[in-house]
Amino acid sequence: MTDSNTQSAPRGDVHRWSRTLIPTTREAPSDAESAGHQLLVRAGYIRRVGAGMYNYLPLAWRVLRKVSQIIREEMNSAGAAEMLMPALEPIELMKQTGRDEAYGDNLFRLTDRHGRTIALAPTHEEIITDMMKGAVSSYKQLPINLYQIQTKFRDEFRPRSALLRGREFIMKDAYSFHTTIEGPGGLNEAYDAMHRAYVNIFTRCGLDFTVVEAESGPIGGSASHEFMVNCESGEDTILRCPQSGYAANVEKCETGERKWSFEGDPTGDLDKVHTPNLPGIEEVGKFMKVKPPNMLKTIVFQTATTPQPSPPGRGQGEGSLISSSSPTSSPSSSPPSSGQGKGSSSTASSPTWILTVVRGDHEVNESKVKDAAGAPVQIADEKQAKQAGFAIGYVSPRAILERTGAILIIDPDAARAIDETKGKPMFWATGADEPDHHVKHFNWRRELGAILDDPSRVKVADIRNAMAGDPSPRAEGATLEAARGIEVGHIFKLGTKYSEAMGFTVLDQSQQRNPVIMGCYGVGVSRTMQACVEMSHDDDGIVWPHAIAPYHVHIIPMKLEPDSEHMRTAEKLAKELSENGLDVLIDDRDERPGVKFKDADLIGCPLRITIGDKALEQGCVEVKKRSEGGKGEMVKVEEAVRVI
RNA sequence: CGGGGUGUAGCGCAGCUUGGUAGCGCGUCUCGUUCGGGACGAGAAGGUCGUAGGUUCAAAUCCUAUCACCCCGACCA
């Protein structure tokens, strides 16, 4: 009643089922595959509008607001300030950084009445950098960290799994600006603060999650982390070391040391086999009766000639090309590889070939190849490679021999001559360097000879995706374990990629102009909601954690007459609970009890209070936790609020 | 963009092969009986069969085109 009371504990909501919209259904739509998708639809949280577009019904919106609120509180206390940017963005802004090309068809474009092209922003690096450029010019105004919670648009090839990959989704994106990397006010400090804030956010949301190292940005080092909700139905694969706690995305995951040696006896004479029309390793292996772990896969890379498709992965050299930042100065729509780039002189003639070798059952990792080669690389253009004489599909490590400029990078598991487990020479099959042929009994030393000892031509390095069972990079003797996850957060050190491309500089103490150092930090808000359901449900429905449940308490009175003791008790309890800051849903529908119980389980509020004759006779109500089975326990009406 | 598949009542589906009155379950509405884990009976409403064209006396059904959506493969919160 007093103001001071309501301040210390904000009053919760009391809503009646009959006055809101909760359209539950017995059956899920046929397109819903994952448990989370099915339950969100069945429990009346979301309804599909079109591919990758969803209505957030009242229950969903309540959850989303709670997630957003937690994010706000943690972002604000980590020193960030909330703002709001437009979803519409002039295409010229994205041209300045080349991301209109980099995003390609994933970028929604529309044409206004004057014929201008407008983008629906997929993220806001350009908009905020452009804005900051006009607002900040001195080191004294930094650091600063700005965020917004807003709808984003991406024209996904294939929207999937409702909110997990929609074409329109709610995201919190934050951008920090600094003059230094290290030290007070530097990027690292803000990055660490965001890391802590994210741990707080997802912990408070009640999620079971793992922080993993992700693909690092242009600055290098451990510059990017992903926050993964642990869930078998997740799309991402992560690897963990149970001893050291190290965890990383497959693409990023390092491996511990693996032994290798080229020295060992051949298993027999080189034997050429005709293998016509066999597309993959699997098929060739079956045909030759060789298992993929006994095959060498040689993949041809070349030095990169076009910008990498992923926004953060572009070469460092390019950003600095564009020093002026006014929209008119950006050169038409040509990709930034044209013209005066330092890489273009070499790429204009012929690319440098990088031959990579991994075992047949392994996958090459492009970014590890890049690290090993010390230069940006891309999968070789098939036409160019064929012109250069590569029998694409049938290349063997021997292809290095006639090519003076090329280098050969071999994964340790492929660089073997002895099969340790059998104590015998290692049997290898590989391509024959001519179409439709493979060879058996490949032996490194015999086939390649002295070139193996030339470090400028041949390297052994980790260049493949890690797998479960690989040695841990952080603990001797430990092996990596695989798990699945749903990415709900990603923090990133951007460096000067955007500030350089857009000419955002500030003056330092010595009146020097320096490009601003940036970080960006995202949370998928709508995705978080569904990830939580994927992670936390049972056969009967959703099981919300307290912090983001649409209502904390779900009251089911058996009799609905306005002056019945059931309803009076329900309303009295609801009032007291709400005064204690709890949100309450009263199921006042004229439905049979079974229906109400089923629906209560479906929508998944953490606590259920059932008000029925038997209990009331003893002055009690039944209080049941959604996370527990059974009928719940009898609690005196007067004590119910306190118990809860 | 490749490969596979589906469009029929609000939702889930049958009917199509072999053209001939558009059906079932759930849900919705009315009346009655029920009332602590998705009740029962009786009745009722609700469909341009994705769209356009064609074949035919006649098309949900056959043909052509087109659109939308879903599933499996490359990027991302």
XYZ file of C-alpha atoms (C1' of nucleotides) in Angstrom:
721
model
C 0.000 0.000 0.000
C 2.799 2.378 0.795
C 5.001 3.689 -1.950
C 8.147 2.483 -0.316
C 6.851 -1.056 -0.453
C 6.121 -1.009 -4.134
C 9.533 0.404 -4.798
C 11.420 -2.306 -3.038
C 9.405 -5.064 -4.711
C 7.728 -4.039 -7.948
C 4.203 -5.329 -8.155
C 3.720 -8.373 -10.317
C 1.002 -8.807 -12.906
C -2.236 -10.670 -12.281
C -3.835 -11.833 -15.497
C -6.834 -13.983 -16.280
C -6.553 -16.644 -18.930
C -9.891 -15.623 -20.421
C -8.682 -12.055 -20.959
C -5.456 -12.859 -22.751
C -4.698 -15.017 -25.770
C -3.180 -18.420 -25.120
C -4.293 -20.642 -27.986
C -3.051 -24.081 -26.970
C -3.423 -27.008 -29.323
C -3.247 -30.718 -28.986
C -1.344 -31.209 -32.192
C 1.730 -29.419 -33.440
C 1.896 -28.071 -36.986
C 3.543 -30.494 -39.380
C 6.507 -28.237 -40.067
C 7.595 -28.182 -36.432
C 10.495 -30.544 -35.950
C 12.326 -29.671 -32.775
C 10.746 -30.009 -29.358
C 11.090 -26.305 -28.733
C 9.366 -25.366 -31.945
C 6.501 -27.773 -31.317
C 6.010 -26.722 -27.725
C 6.146 -22.991 -28.379
C 3.416 -23.402 -30.971
C 1.332 -25.916 -29.029
C 1.506 -23.861 -25.841
C 0.332 -20.746 -27.644
C 3.553 -18.721 -27.554
C 4.232 -18.289 -31.248
C 2.416 -18.640 -34.560
C 3.988 -18.693 -37.968
C 3.268 -15.842 -40.366
C 5.520 -16.873 -43.249
C 8.848 -18.591 -43.752
C 11.059 -17.429 -40.921
C 8.486 -14.943 -39.633
C 6.586 -15.417 -36.394
C 4.003 -13.718 -34.254
C 5.023 -13.426 -30.643
C 1.800 -13.974 -28.723
C 1.303 -12.569 -25.217
C 3.102 -15.388 -23.403
C 6.127 -15.198 -25.695
C 6.281 -11.459 -25.434
C 6.300 -11.670 -21.656
C 9.255 -14.078 -21.798
C 11.093 -11.929 -24.314
C 10.596 -8.850 -22.178
C 12.001 -10.659 -19.172
C 15.041 -11.826 -21.103
C 15.484 -8.287 -22.425
C 15.194 -6.852 -18.949
C 17.896 -9.123 -17.597
C 20.102 -8.134 -20.526
C 19.456 -4.440 -19.850
C 20.315 -4.727 -16.203
C 23.547 -6.558 -16.868
C 24.569 -4.346 -19.771
C 23.841 -1.193 -17.824
C 25.765 -2.355 -14.812
C 28.672 -3.307 -17.082
C 28.803 0.307 -18.177
C 26.936 0.176 -21.480
C 24.254 2.660 -22.533
C 21.093 1.699 -24.365
C 20.009 3.397 -27.571
C 17.994 2.499 -30.650
C 19.017 2.548 -34.281
C 16.778 2.247 -37.327
C 16.187 -1.102 -38.971
C 16.418 0.643 -42.321
C 19.867 1.400 -43.608
C 21.038 3.134 -46.796
C 22.958 0.614 -48.871
C 25.796 3.129 -49.266
C 26.758 2.643 -45.646
C 27.305 -1.056 -46.156
C 29.177 -0.421 -49.375
C 31.772 1.495 -47.408
C 32.887 -1.672 -45.697
C 32.115 -3.999 -48.564
C 29.605 -5.858 -46.462
C 26.856 -5.381 -49.014
C 28.879 -7.816 -51.107
C 30.041 -9.924 -48.196
C 26.517 -10.484 -46.960
C 25.299 -11.125 -50.471
C 21.842 -12.576 -50.708
C 21.512 -12.728 -46.934
C 20.973 -8.985 -46.993
C 17.391 -7.857 -47.394
C 17.229 -5.034 -49.894
C 14.299 -2.898 -50.841
C 13.787 -0.031 -53.197
C 12.100 3.140 -52.068
C 9.803 5.314 -54.190
C 12.760 7.261 -55.516
C 14.538 4.144 -56.660
C 17.163 4.157 -53.910
C 18.264 0.882 -52.457
C 17.703 0.471 -48.745
C 18.861 -2.455 -46.670
C 17.100 -3.975 -43.711
C 19.969 -4.059 -41.274
C 21.331 -7.495 -40.360
C 23.617 -5.857 -37.752
C 24.573 -2.271 -37.104
C 28.341 -1.845 -37.262
C 28.182 0.636 -40.118
C 25.307 2.665 -38.744
C 26.829 3.066 -35.335
C 30.314 3.722 -36.665
C 28.930 6.371 -38.986
C 27.002 7.900 -36.132
C 29.980 7.840 -33.770
C 32.175 9.436 -36.414
C 29.994 12.483 -36.361
C 29.722 12.591 -32.598
C 33.137 11.720 -31.202
C 36.497 13.146 -32.207
C 38.648 13.027 -29.098
C 40.197 10.245 -27.065
C 38.672 11.975 -24.045
C 35.219 10.852 -25.150
C 36.202 7.197 -25.124
C 35.773 4.440 -24.148
C 32.075 4.073 -24.730
C 29.822 1.070 -25.112
C 26.408 1.384 -26.747
C 23.764 -1.255 -27.191
C 20.262 -1.744 -28.457
C 17.625 -4.438 -28.414
C 16.022 -4.532 -31.790
C 14.656 -6.571 -34.622
C 17.214 -7.718 -37.180
C 16.697 -8.984 -40.685
C 18.568 -11.643 -42.606
C 17.288 -13.268 -45.740
C 18.414 -16.733 -44.721
C 18.777 -19.320 -47.439
C 16.804 -21.618 -45.319
C 14.920 -20.395 -42.286
C 14.644 -23.263 -39.867
C 13.390 -24.383 -36.514
C 11.159 -21.377 -35.854
C 13.013 -18.841 -33.736
C 16.366 -20.606 -33.916
C 16.892 -19.335 -37.430
C 14.333 -16.843 -38.546
C 14.545 -14.174 -41.181
C 13.473 -11.630 -38.624
C 14.677 -11.969 -35.059
C 15.272 -9.966 -31.917
C 18.853 -9.327 -31.017
C 20.768 -7.327 -28.495
C 23.817 -5.851 -30.164
C 26.450 -3.789 -28.414
C 29.435 -1.924 -29.805
C 32.355 -0.628 -27.807
C 34.897 1.991 -28.885
C 38.438 2.428 -27.589
C 41.757 4.082 -28.228
C 43.808 1.204 -26.868
C 43.621 -2.535 -26.655
C 45.332 -3.052 -23.322
C 44.954 -1.202 -20.075
C 42.206 0.845 -18.486
C 39.555 1.859 -20.968
C 40.979 -0.532 -23.560
C 39.193 -3.046 -25.716
C 40.300 -5.992 -23.604
C 38.819 -4.496 -20.492
C 35.444 -3.972 -22.157
C 35.615 -7.413 -23.724
C 36.223 -9.016 -20.360
C 33.414 -6.972 -18.839
C 31.074 -8.169 -21.595
C 32.250 -11.728 -21.038
C 31.293 -11.437 -17.374
C 28.011 -9.709 -18.214
C 27.104 -12.524 -20.598
C 27.880 -15.159 -18.002
C 25.590 -13.239 -15.642
C 22.865 -12.876 -18.236
C 22.663 -16.532 -19.172
C 23.084 -17.675 -15.594
C 20.245 -15.420 -14.486
C 18.113 -16.711 -17.344
C 18.515 -20.154 -15.829
C 20.298 -21.622 -18.823
C 22.749 -24.500 -18.854
C 25.464 -23.123 -21.090
C 29.106 -23.424 -22.091
C 31.426 -20.610 -23.110
C 33.564 -21.687 -26.033
C 36.390 -20.160 -27.976
C 35.267 -19.257 -31.459
C 36.901 -18.152 -34.670
C 39.156 -15.286 -33.707
C 39.088 -11.961 -35.432
C 41.706 -9.895 -37.211
C 43.463 -9.065 -33.948
C 44.148 -12.714 -33.285
C 44.461 -14.501 -30.002
C 41.395 -15.556 -28.076
C 39.410 -12.747 -29.578
C 36.018 -14.324 -29.817
C 33.794 -16.370 -27.575
C 30.467 -17.997 -28.172
C 27.897 -18.748 -25.501
C 26.277 -22.071 -26.193
C 23.193 -23.480 -24.544
C 23.936 -27.142 -23.909
C 21.368 -29.106 -25.804
C 21.551 -32.240 -27.902
C 19.325 -30.773 -30.597
C 21.700 -27.837 -31.108
C 23.112 -27.078 -34.535
C 26.658 -26.346 -33.420
C 29.255 -28.856 -32.392
C 31.567 -27.940 -29.568
C 34.505 -29.785 -28.067
C 35.449 -29.831 -24.424
C 38.388 -30.994 -22.411
C 37.000 -32.480 -19.222
C 40.245 -31.897 -17.321
C 41.230 -28.354 -18.168
C 37.798 -26.947 -18.902
C 38.937 -25.836 -22.342
C 36.012 -25.637 -24.761
C 35.826 -24.474 -28.339
C 33.739 -24.527 -31.459
C 34.790 -27.318 -33.866
C 36.058 -24.807 -36.376
C 38.261 -23.175 -33.811
C 39.227 -26.074 -31.584
C 42.924 -26.792 -31.274
C 44.288 -30.256 -30.729
C 47.061 -31.467 -28.492
C 50.310 -32.651 -29.943
C 50.019 -35.584 -32.315
C 53.088 -37.665 -33.212
C 54.153 -37.991 -36.796
C 57.052 -39.209 -38.900
C 57.695 -39.756 -42.584
C 60.128 -42.593 -41.926
C 58.971 -46.160 -42.422
C 59.007 -48.977 -44.914
C 56.564 -49.034 -47.821
C 53.750 -51.551 -47.621
C 54.298 -52.574 -51.204
C 54.873 -51.312 -54.716
C 52.834 -48.341 -55.826
C 49.723 -49.817 -57.384
C 47.544 -47.778 -59.714
C 43.824 -48.564 -59.666
C 41.199 -47.459 -62.145
C 38.391 -45.754 -60.162
C 35.964 -44.261 -62.640
C 33.029 -42.016 -61.715
C 33.453 -42.193 -57.988
C 32.652 -38.855 -56.465
C 33.719 -39.032 -52.819
C 36.258 -40.590 -50.518
C 33.608 -42.979 -49.205
C 32.824 -44.384 -52.621
C 36.435 -44.652 -53.723
C 37.264 -46.352 -50.455
C 34.527 -48.910 -50.875
C 35.552 -49.567 -54.447
C 39.200 -50.098 -53.548
C 38.355 -51.805 -50.239
C 40.278 -49.197 -48.296
C 38.900 -47.453 -45.218
C 38.939 -43.625 -45.207
C 41.454 -43.533 -42.298
C 43.892 -45.210 -44.679
C 43.463 -42.654 -47.385
C 45.158 -39.315 -47.953
C 42.945 -36.495 -49.077
C 44.716 -33.686 -50.891
C 42.832 -30.419 -51.144
C 44.196 -27.584 -53.239
C 44.041 -24.056 -51.890
C 45.225 -20.849 -53.437
C 46.091 -17.464 -52.018
C 42.920 -15.465 -51.562
C 41.849 -13.209 -54.372
C 38.390 -12.173 -53.190
C 37.209 -10.962 -49.824
C 36.236 -13.717 -47.454
C 32.505 -14.152 -47.273
C 32.307 -13.781 -43.526
C 32.270 -10.177 -42.332
C 34.989 -10.389 -39.719
C 37.347 -12.554 -41.699
C 38.567 -10.093 -44.251
C 42.225 -9.495 -44.732
C 43.748 -6.735 -42.684
C 45.192 -5.014 -45.692
C 41.952 -4.016 -47.228
C 40.358 -1.814 -44.627
C 43.107 0.735 -44.863
C 42.514 1.239 -48.570
C 39.506 3.348 -47.886
C 40.572 6.386 -45.997
C 37.841 8.791 -46.904
C 34.498 8.013 -45.453
C 31.911 10.108 -47.195
C 29.360 7.903 -48.928
C 30.094 9.367 -52.335
C 33.710 8.367 -52.215
C 33.127 4.675 -52.246
C 33.930 3.390 -55.708
C 30.726 2.211 -57.348
C 29.823 -1.291 -56.324
C 32.944 -3.109 -57.356
C 34.300 -5.572 -54.840
C 37.253 -4.241 -52.915
C 39.667 -6.656 -54.525
C 39.976 -4.462 -57.571
C 42.631 -1.822 -57.902
C 45.506 -0.971 -55.678
C 45.397 -3.606 -52.955
C 48.739 -4.986 -51.982
C 47.545 -8.525 -52.571
C 46.236 -7.860 -56.027
C 49.596 -7.600 -57.744
C 50.406 -11.214 -56.998
C 46.914 -12.506 -57.611
C 46.672 -10.816 -60.966
C 49.264 -13.185 -62.411
C 48.971 -16.687 -60.975
C 47.985 -17.680 -57.496
C 50.276 -19.479 -55.121
C 49.135 -23.059 -54.684
C 48.818 -24.534 -51.249
C 48.380 -28.285 -51.165
C 46.888 -29.600 -47.976
C 46.784 -33.222 -46.919
C 44.524 -34.751 -44.299
C 43.373 -38.270 -43.612
C 40.340 -39.421 -45.580
C 38.070 -39.362 -42.539
C 39.133 -35.841 -41.512
C 38.043 -32.395 -42.633
C 40.339 -29.586 -43.634
C 39.842 -26.381 -41.701
C 40.325 -23.345 -43.871
C 41.273 -20.979 -41.132
C 43.867 -23.374 -39.733
C 45.305 -23.617 -43.239
C 45.435 -19.863 -43.290
C 47.374 -19.803 -40.030
C 49.757 -22.512 -41.183
C 50.327 -20.843 -44.536
C 50.663 -17.419 -42.963
C 48.428 -15.853 -45.591
C 44.752 -15.650 -46.479
C 43.718 -18.659 -48.537
C 40.653 -19.956 -50.277
C 39.661 -23.245 -51.840
C 41.218 -23.312 -55.288
C 39.084 -22.246 -58.167
C 38.417 -25.503 -59.975
C 38.952 -24.110 -63.450
C 42.187 -22.372 -62.593
C 43.464 -25.421 -60.765
C 42.719 -27.693 -63.695
C 44.441 -25.279 -66.016
C 47.445 -25.444 -63.739
C 47.489 -29.194 -64.243
C 45.854 -30.442 -61.061
C 43.714 -33.526 -61.499
C 41.080 -32.159 -59.111
C 39.540 -35.056 -57.254
C 42.592 -37.230 -57.834
C 45.395 -35.060 -56.502
C 48.083 -36.691 -54.394
C 50.850 -35.112 -52.303
C 53.193 -35.851 -55.200
C 51.653 -32.893 -56.999
C 54.090 -30.740 -55.055
C 57.075 -32.167 -56.894
C 56.757 -30.413 -60.242
C 55.584 -27.099 -58.812
C 58.335 -24.868 -57.585
C 56.156 -22.134 -56.080
C 53.732 -24.387 -54.274
C 53.816 -25.465 -50.662
C 52.564 -28.617 -49.028
C 50.956 -28.638 -45.602
C 50.299 -32.007 -44.009
C 48.187 -32.760 -40.982
C 50.086 -34.850 -38.384
C 47.624 -37.736 -38.681
C 48.372 -37.897 -42.391
C 52.133 -37.516 -41.910
C 52.710 -41.078 -40.801
C 54.660 -44.020 -42.072
C 54.162 -46.360 -39.158
C 50.809 -47.526 -37.888
C 51.424 -47.262 -34.153
C 48.397 -49.241 -33.095
C 49.386 -52.213 -35.230
C 53.149 -51.711 -35.036
C 53.322 -52.132 -38.799
C 54.115 -49.862 -41.729
C 51.228 -47.525 -42.509
C 49.166 -48.383 -45.553
C 48.062 -45.367 -47.576
C 45.923 -44.954 -50.651
C 45.642 -41.639 -52.423
C 45.014 -40.008 -55.780
C 47.098 -40.911 -58.825
C 47.296 -37.320 -60.136
C 45.398 -38.336 -63.213
C 41.640 -38.457 -63.669
C 39.793 -41.601 -62.554
C 42.805 -43.227 -60.936
C 44.041 -43.776 -57.409
C 47.140 -45.471 -56.048
C 47.744 -47.899 -53.197
C 50.858 -48.352 -51.042
C 51.770 -44.678 -50.989
C 54.892 -44.090 -48.889
C 55.948 -40.556 -47.947
C 59.722 -40.956 -48.142
C 59.739 -43.089 -51.246
C 57.256 -40.939 -53.149
C 58.421 -37.458 -52.150
C 62.075 -37.879 -51.186
C 64.221 -35.010 -50.006
C 61.622 -32.316 -50.430
C 60.113 -33.480 -47.147
C 63.127 -32.009 -45.400
C 62.754 -28.579 -46.983
C 60.816 -26.458 -44.474
C 60.148 -23.788 -47.089
C 58.188 -26.308 -49.151
C 56.731 -28.850 -46.746
C 55.159 -28.242 -43.364
C 53.409 -30.470 -40.881
C 50.720 -28.613 -38.966
C 47.283 -29.013 -37.444
C 45.001 -28.112 -40.324
C 41.888 -30.152 -39.668
C 38.730 -29.850 -37.587
C 39.107 -31.353 -34.161
C 37.039 -34.396 -33.270
C 35.943 -36.214 -30.172
C 38.813 -38.395 -28.996
C 41.571 -36.016 -30.096
C 44.200 -35.148 -27.503
C 43.346 -32.074 -25.475
C 45.486 -29.032 -26.199
C 45.413 -27.989 -22.548
C 45.868 -31.138 -20.509
C 48.371 -33.921 -21.008
C 46.695 -37.256 -21.594
C 43.156 -35.901 -21.687
C 40.949 -36.326 -24.732
C 38.346 -34.000 -26.156
C 34.638 -34.712 -25.868
C 32.032 -33.537 -28.354
C 28.722 -31.935 -27.453
C 25.998 -30.003 -29.178
C 24.911 -26.485 -28.446
C 22.758 -23.577 -29.549
C 24.631 -20.321 -29.958
C 22.854 -17.605 -28.011
C 25.659 -15.118 -27.561
C 28.814 -14.104 -29.381
C 31.384 -11.539 -28.346
C 34.010 -10.285 -30.691
C 37.052 -8.065 -30.896
C 36.615 -6.185 -34.136
C 39.734 -4.073 -34.001
C 39.847 -1.291 -36.563
C 38.116 -3.057 -39.424
C 35.090 -0.782 -39.471
C 36.676 2.395 -38.180
C 39.377 2.219 -40.844
C 36.970 1.392 -43.622
C 34.748 4.268 -42.627
C 37.385 6.726 -41.537
C 36.457 6.939 -37.881
C 39.493 8.345 -36.119
C 40.046 10.324 -32.953
C 42.901 12.549 -31.848
C 45.123 11.185 -29.110
C 47.114 13.126 -26.505
C 49.829 13.904 -29.008
C 47.299 15.134 -31.568
C 47.717 12.099 -33.762
C 44.760 10.680 -35.598
C 44.170 7.007 -34.853
C 41.449 4.687 -36.011
C 39.165 3.703 -33.176
C 39.387 0.151 -31.858
C 36.055 -1.597 -31.635
C 34.367 -4.622 -30.130
C 30.913 -6.013 -30.760
C 28.741 -8.199 -28.603
C 25.521 -9.944 -29.593
C 22.774 -11.871 -27.860
C 20.023 -13.615 -29.786
C 17.054 -12.668 -27.626
C 14.324 -14.551 -29.440
C 16.691 -17.437 -30.005
C 17.461 -17.538 -26.293
C 13.798 -18.069 -25.536
C 13.554 -21.096 -27.791
C 16.957 -22.427 -26.746
C 15.660 -22.430 -23.204
C 12.666 -24.538 -24.233
C 14.868 -26.925 -26.213
C 16.946 -27.346 -23.096
C 14.189 -27.457 -20.511
C 11.038 -29.418 -21.246
C 9.456 -32.813 -20.654
C 6.795 -34.904 -22.357
C 4.030 -32.678 -21.018
C 5.414 -29.320 -21.986
C 7.770 -26.486 -21.191
C 9.551 -26.170 -17.847
C 10.526 -22.518 -17.469
C 13.193 -21.329 -15.111
C 11.771 -18.842 -12.623
C 13.580 -15.816 -14.064
C 12.076 -15.830 -17.538
C 8.775 -17.651 -17.046
C 5.843 -15.710 -18.480
C 4.122 -16.028 -15.100
C 5.675 -17.311 -11.910
C 2.488 -18.793 -10.509
C -0.398 -20.438 -12.327
C -3.540 -20.611 -10.213
C -6.266 -23.090 -11.080
C -9.524 -22.612 -9.202
C -11.950 -25.499 -9.674
C -15.098 -23.439 -9.309
C -15.517 -20.209 -11.168
C -18.555 -18.508 -9.668
C -17.340 -15.007 -8.782
C -18.278 -15.333 -5.122
C -17.254 -18.951 -4.685
C -14.617 -19.615 -2.105
C -12.405 -20.934 -4.883
C -12.365 -17.675 -6.766
C -12.108 -15.538 -3.654
C -9.128 -17.575 -2.524
C -7.579 -17.382 -5.963
C -7.912 -13.639 -6.092
C -6.652 -13.153 -2.573
C -3.591 -15.290 -3.248
C -2.966 -13.581 -6.569
C -3.070 -10.187 -4.926
C -0.656 -11.150 -2.185
C 1.694 -12.880 -4.592
C 1.735 -9.924 -6.920
C 2.504 -7.616 -4.033
C 5.570 -9.756 -3.546
C 6.621 -9.116 -7.098
C 5.338 -12.332 -8.635
C 3.408 -12.552 -11.881
C 0.251 -14.605 -11.623
C -1.995 -16.238 -14.181
C -5.459 -17.303 -13.046
C -7.057 -19.932 -15.240
C -10.646 -18.711 -15.100
C -11.842 -20.701 -18.086
C -14.912 -22.847 -17.788
C -13.025 -25.989 -18.714
C -12.784 -29.417 -17.237
C -9.955 -29.884 -14.729
C -8.066 -32.277 -16.989
C -7.848 -29.676 -19.718
C -6.577 -27.055 -17.324
C -3.935 -29.326 -15.860
C -2.721 -30.350 -19.281
C -2.549 -26.730 -20.397
C -0.745 -25.719 -17.222
C 1.924 -28.329 -17.852
C 2.159 -27.228 -21.471
C 2.766 -23.542 -20.874
C 5.168 -24.440 -18.086
C 4.931 -21.847 -15.313
C 7.248 -22.872 -12.457
C 4.549 -23.080 -9.773
C 0.957 -24.230 -9.889
C -1.615 -23.610 -7.204
C -4.736 -25.743 -7.388
C -7.764 -24.656 -5.398
C -10.283 -27.422 -4.845
C -12.913 -28.521 -2.341
C -10.908 -31.224 -0.632
C -8.017 -28.935 0.176
C -10.153 -25.953 1.083
C -12.009 -28.022 3.681
C -8.730 -28.208 5.542
C -7.988 -24.560 4.814
C -5.363 -25.545 2.289
C -4.430 -25.232 -1.355
C -2.178 -27.485 -3.383
C 1.174 -26.093 -4.445
C 3.067 -27.968 -7.120
C 6.369 -27.306 -8.817
C 6.338 -27.766 -12.571
C 9.751 -29.374 -12.396
C 8.535 -32.067 -10.029
C 6.008 -34.830 -10.489
C 3.158 -35.842 -8.235
C 0.274 -33.761 -6.984
C 2.209 -31.223 -5.004
C 1.806 -30.502 -1.328
C -1.011 -29.156 0.761
C -0.291 -25.729 2.154
C -2.441 -23.614 4.435
C -3.929 -20.713 2.556
C -2.423 -18.196 4.961
C 1.006 -19.698 4.531
C 0.922 -20.179 0.803
C 2.451 -16.819 -0.017
C 5.224 -17.280 2.469
C 6.030 -20.779 1.261
C 6.301 -19.565 -2.252
C 21.211 -22.332 -55.470
C 21.250 -28.014 -56.041
C 18.425 -32.729 -54.315
C 13.640 -34.593 -52.102
C 8.531 -33.486 -50.728
C 3.765 -30.975 -49.650
C -0.348 -27.486 -50.875
C -8.005 -30.097 -49.662
C -12.390 -26.394 -43.252
C -8.717 -22.812 -37.771
C -5.110 -27.404 -36.871
C -3.760 -32.610 -38.338
C -4.940 -35.605 -42.470
C -7.768 -39.038 -46.279
C -9.700 -38.683 -51.280
C -5.977 -38.220 -56.760
C -3.516 -44.316 -59.200
C -8.758 -45.739 -62.440
C -12.207 -37.902 -63.664
C -18.841 -38.123 -61.935
C -22.779 -35.363 -54.969
C -15.685 -32.992 -50.962
C -14.785 -36.526 -46.431
C -12.497 -38.009 -41.301
C -10.267 -36.622 -36.424
C -9.286 -32.365 -33.290
C -11.091 -27.524 -32.541
C -15.513 -23.940 -32.874
C -21.092 -22.894 -31.869
C -26.116 -24.637 -29.535
C -28.805 -27.924 -26.032
C -28.530 -31.688 -22.345
C -25.746 -34.979 -19.076
C -20.964 -34.553 -16.801
C -16.871 -32.090 -13.699
C -9.316 -33.515 -9.933
C -5.367 -35.173 -15.572
C -7.203 -33.305 -22.804
C -15.649 -36.356 -20.966
C -20.390 -38.184 -23.440
C -24.880 -37.685 -26.440
C -27.763 -34.904 -30.017
C -27.529 -31.034 -33.438
C -25.011 -26.904 -36.298
C -21.661 -23.718 -38.780
C -17.280 -23.746 -41.632
C -13.785 -25.448 -47.873
C -12.506 -20.242 -54.480
C -9.442 -28.236 -53.167
C -2.483 -22.721 -53.536
C -3.064 -19.718 -58.289
C -3.610 -19.378 -63.701
C -4.391 -21.769 -68.138
C -5.525 -26.323 -70.856
C -7.930 -31.379 -71.995
C -13.125 -33.146 -71.127
C -20.142 -33.452 -71.348
C -17.716 -33.300 -66.489
C -11.335 -31.847 -63.009
C -9.448 -31.905 -55.967
C -8.270 -36.004 -59.437
C -5.235 -35.748 -66.050
C -1.671 -31.958 -68.671
C 1.213 -27.183 -68.619
C 2.877 -23.042 -66.161
C 3.373 -20.412 -61.778
C 3.454 -19.274 -56.525
C 3.999 -20.666 -51.523
C 5.768 -23.772 -47.863
C 8.635 -27.932 -45.648
C 12.965 -31.406 -45.332
C 18.606 -32.697 -46.530
C 23.548 -29.842 -48.042
C 27.457 -23.821 -47.575
C 26.965 -18.762 -43.462
C 25.101 -16.614 -38.719
C 22.466 -14.225 -32.812
